[in-house]
PDB file of C-alpha atoms in Angstrom:
ATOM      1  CA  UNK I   1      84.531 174.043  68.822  1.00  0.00           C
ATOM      2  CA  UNK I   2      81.999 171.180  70.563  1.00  0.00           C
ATOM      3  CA  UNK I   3      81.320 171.840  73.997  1.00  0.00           C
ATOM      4  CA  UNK I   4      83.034 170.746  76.904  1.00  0.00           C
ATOM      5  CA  UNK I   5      79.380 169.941  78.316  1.00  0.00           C
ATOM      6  CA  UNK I   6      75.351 170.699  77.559  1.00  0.00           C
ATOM      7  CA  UNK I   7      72.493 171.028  80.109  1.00  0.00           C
ATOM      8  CA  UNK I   8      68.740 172.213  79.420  1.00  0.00           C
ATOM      9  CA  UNK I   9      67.922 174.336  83.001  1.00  0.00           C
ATOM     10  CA  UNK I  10      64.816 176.068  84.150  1.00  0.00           C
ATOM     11  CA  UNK I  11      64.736 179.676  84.720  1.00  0.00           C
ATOM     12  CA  UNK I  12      63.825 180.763  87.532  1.00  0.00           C
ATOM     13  CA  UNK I  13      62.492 184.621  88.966  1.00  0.00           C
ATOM     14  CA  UNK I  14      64.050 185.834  92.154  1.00  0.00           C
ATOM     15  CA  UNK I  15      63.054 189.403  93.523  1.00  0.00           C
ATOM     16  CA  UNK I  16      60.984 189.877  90.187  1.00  0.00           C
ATOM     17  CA  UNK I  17      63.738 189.055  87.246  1.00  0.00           C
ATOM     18  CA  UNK I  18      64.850 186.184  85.734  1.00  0.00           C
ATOM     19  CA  UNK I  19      66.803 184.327  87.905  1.00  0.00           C
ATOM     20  CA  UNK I  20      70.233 182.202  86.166  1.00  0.00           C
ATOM     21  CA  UNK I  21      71.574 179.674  88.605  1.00  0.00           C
ATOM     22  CA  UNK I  22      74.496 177.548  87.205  1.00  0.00           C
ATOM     23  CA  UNK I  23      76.848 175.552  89.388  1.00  0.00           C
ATOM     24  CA  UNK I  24      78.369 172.432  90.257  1.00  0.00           C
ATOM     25  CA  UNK I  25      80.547 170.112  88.152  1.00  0.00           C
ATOM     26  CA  UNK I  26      80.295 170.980  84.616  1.00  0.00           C
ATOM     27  CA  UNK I  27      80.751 174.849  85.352  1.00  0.00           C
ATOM     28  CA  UNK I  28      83.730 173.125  86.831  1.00  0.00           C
ATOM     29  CA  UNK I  29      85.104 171.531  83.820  1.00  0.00           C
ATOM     30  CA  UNK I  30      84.565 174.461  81.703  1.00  0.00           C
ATOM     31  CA  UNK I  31      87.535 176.326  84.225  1.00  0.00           C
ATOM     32  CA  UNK I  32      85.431 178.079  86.366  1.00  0.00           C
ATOM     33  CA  UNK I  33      86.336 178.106  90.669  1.00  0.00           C
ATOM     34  CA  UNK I  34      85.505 179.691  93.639  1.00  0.00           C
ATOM     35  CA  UNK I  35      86.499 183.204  93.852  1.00  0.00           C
ATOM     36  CA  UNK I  36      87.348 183.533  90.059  1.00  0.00           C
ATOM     37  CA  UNK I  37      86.329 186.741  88.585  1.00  0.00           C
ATOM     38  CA  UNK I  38      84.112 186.233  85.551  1.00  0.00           C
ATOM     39  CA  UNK I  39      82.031 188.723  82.959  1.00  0.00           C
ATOM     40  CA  UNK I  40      78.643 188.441  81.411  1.00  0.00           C
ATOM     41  CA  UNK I  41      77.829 189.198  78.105  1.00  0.00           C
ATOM     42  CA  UNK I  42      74.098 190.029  77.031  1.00  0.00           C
ATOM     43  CA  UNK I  43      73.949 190.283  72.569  1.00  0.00           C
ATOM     44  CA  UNK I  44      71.377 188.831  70.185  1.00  0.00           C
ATOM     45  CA  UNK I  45      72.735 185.976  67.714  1.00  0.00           C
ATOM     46  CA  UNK I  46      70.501 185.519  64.518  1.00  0.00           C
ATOM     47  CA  UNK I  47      67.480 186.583  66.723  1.00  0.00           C
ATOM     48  CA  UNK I  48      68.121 184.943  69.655  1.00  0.00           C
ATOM     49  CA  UNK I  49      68.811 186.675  73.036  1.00  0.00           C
ATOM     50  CA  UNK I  50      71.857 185.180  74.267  1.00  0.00           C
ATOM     51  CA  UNK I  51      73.611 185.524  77.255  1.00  0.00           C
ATOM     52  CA  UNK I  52      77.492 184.671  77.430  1.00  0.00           C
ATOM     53  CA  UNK I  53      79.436 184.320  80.953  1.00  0.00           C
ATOM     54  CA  UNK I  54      83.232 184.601  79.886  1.00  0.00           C
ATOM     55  CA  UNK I  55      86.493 183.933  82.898  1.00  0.00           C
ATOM     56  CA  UNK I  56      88.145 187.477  83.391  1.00  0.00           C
ATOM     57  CA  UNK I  57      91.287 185.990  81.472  1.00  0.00           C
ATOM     58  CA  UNK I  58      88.773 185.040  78.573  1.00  0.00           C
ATOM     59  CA  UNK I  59      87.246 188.059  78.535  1.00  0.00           C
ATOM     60  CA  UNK I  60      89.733 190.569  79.332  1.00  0.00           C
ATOM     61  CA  UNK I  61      91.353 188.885  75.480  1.00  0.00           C
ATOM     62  CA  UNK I  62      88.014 189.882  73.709  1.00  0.00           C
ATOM     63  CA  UNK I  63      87.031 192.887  74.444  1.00  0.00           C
ATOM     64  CA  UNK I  64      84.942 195.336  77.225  1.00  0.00           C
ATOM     65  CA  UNK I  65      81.023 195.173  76.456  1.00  0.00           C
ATOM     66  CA  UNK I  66      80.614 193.037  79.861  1.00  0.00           C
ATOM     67  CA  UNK I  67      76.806 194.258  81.341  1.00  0.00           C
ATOM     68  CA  UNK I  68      77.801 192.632  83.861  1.00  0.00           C
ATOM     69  CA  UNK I  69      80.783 191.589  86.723  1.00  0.00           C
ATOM     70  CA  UNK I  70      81.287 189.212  89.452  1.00  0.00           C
ATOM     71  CA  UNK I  71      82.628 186.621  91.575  1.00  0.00           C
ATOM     72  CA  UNK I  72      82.185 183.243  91.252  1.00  0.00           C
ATOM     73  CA  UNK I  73      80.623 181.966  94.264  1.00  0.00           C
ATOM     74  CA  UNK I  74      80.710 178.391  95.825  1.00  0.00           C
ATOM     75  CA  UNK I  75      79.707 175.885  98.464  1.00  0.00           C
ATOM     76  CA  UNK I  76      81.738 173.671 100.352  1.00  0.00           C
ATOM     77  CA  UNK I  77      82.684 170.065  99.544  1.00  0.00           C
ATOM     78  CA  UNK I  78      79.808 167.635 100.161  1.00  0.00           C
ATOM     79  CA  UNK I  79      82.279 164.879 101.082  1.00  0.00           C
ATOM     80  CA  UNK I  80      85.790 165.606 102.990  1.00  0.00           C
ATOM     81  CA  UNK I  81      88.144 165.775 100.794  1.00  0.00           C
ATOM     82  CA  UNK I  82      86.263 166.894  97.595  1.00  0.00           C
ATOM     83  CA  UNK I  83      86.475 169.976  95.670  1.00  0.00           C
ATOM     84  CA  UNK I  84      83.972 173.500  96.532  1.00  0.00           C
ATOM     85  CA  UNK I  85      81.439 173.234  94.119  1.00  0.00           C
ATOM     86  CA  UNK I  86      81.342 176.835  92.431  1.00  0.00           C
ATOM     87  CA  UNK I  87      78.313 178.528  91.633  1.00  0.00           C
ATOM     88  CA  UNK I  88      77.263 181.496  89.315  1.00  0.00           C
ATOM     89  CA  UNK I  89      74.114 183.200  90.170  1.00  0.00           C
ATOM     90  CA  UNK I  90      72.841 186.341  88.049  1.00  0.00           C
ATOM     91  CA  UNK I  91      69.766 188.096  87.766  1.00  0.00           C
ATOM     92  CA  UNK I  92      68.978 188.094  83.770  1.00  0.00           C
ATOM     93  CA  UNK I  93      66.084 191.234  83.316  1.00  0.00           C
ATOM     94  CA  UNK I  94      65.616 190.833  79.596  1.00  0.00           C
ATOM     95  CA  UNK I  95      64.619 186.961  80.155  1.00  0.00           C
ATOM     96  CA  UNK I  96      61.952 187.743  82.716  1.00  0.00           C
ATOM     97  CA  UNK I  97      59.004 187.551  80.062  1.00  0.00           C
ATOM     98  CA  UNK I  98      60.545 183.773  79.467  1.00  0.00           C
ATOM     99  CA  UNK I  99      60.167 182.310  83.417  1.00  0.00           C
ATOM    100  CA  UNK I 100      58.116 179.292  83.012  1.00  0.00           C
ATOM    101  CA  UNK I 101      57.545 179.266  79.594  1.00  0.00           C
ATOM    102  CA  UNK I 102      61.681 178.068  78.654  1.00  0.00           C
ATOM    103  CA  UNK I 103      64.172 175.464  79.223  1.00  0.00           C
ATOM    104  CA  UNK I 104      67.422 177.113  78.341  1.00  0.00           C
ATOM    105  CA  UNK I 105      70.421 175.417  76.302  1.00  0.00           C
ATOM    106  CA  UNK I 106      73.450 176.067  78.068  1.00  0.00           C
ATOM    107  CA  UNK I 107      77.087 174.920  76.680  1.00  0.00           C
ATOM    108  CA  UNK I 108      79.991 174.977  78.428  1.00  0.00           C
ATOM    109  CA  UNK I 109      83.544 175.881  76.825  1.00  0.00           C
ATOM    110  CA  UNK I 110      86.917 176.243  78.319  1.00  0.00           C
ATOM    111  CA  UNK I 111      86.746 179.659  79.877  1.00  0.00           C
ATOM    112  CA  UNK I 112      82.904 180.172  78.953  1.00  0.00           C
ATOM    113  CA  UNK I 113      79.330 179.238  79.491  1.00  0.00           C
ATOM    114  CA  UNK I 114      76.799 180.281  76.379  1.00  0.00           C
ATOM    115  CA  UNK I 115      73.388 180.504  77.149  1.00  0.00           C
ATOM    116  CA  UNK I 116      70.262 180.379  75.227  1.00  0.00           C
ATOM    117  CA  UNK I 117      66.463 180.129  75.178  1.00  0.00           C
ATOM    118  CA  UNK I 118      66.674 177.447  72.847  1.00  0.00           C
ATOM    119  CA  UNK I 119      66.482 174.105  74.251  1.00  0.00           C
ATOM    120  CA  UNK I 120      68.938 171.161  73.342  1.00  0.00           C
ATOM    121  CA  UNK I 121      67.029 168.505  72.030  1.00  0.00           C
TER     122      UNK I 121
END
């Protein structure tokens, strides 16, 4: 399945850890609102540390091996009358060695947002 979307981001550290920050119109697209409950994923794919945020409908399909729970937080509209932009923010330990040195590939499905240290060229 192609992706919905594609960004290369740059991770950030917060409070010592790898910081993930995703929001705004793509996470959008791929299903993902304010208040919805989501799951993270943390596995290694051919070598590569990946980390997989799934919808709570998504996820709740595939399996429990979540590390990880949460809300989906948001900001309000920037114009009257537009939508809350929604925003995921987790803190990603295992990537902390990578802050500064990556630009992770993230793709965004229906229901789920893979994420890689692998940049999309």
């Amino acid at each position: 399945m192609d992706p919905i979307a594609t960004a290369n981001l740059k991770l950030s550290t917060n409070r010592g850890t790898a910081r993930l920050w995703l929001e705004g119109a793509k996470l959008a697209a791929a299903g993902f609102n304010r208040y919805d409950s989501y799951a993270v994923v943390l596995e290694t794919v051919d070598g590569i540390d990946t980390v997989k945020v799934f919808k709570e409908w998504v996820f709740s399909a595939i399996g429990d091996s979540a590390t990880g729970r949460g809300k989906v937080a948001g900001r309000p509209p920037r114009k009257e009358g537009g939508q809350p932009l929604p925003i995921i923010d987790r803190h990603v330990s295992q990537w902390t060695a990578l802050v500064g040195t990556h630009k992770l590939a993230v793709q965004y499905f229906p229901g789920m947002v893979v994420i890689t240290p692998e940049r999309i060229a």
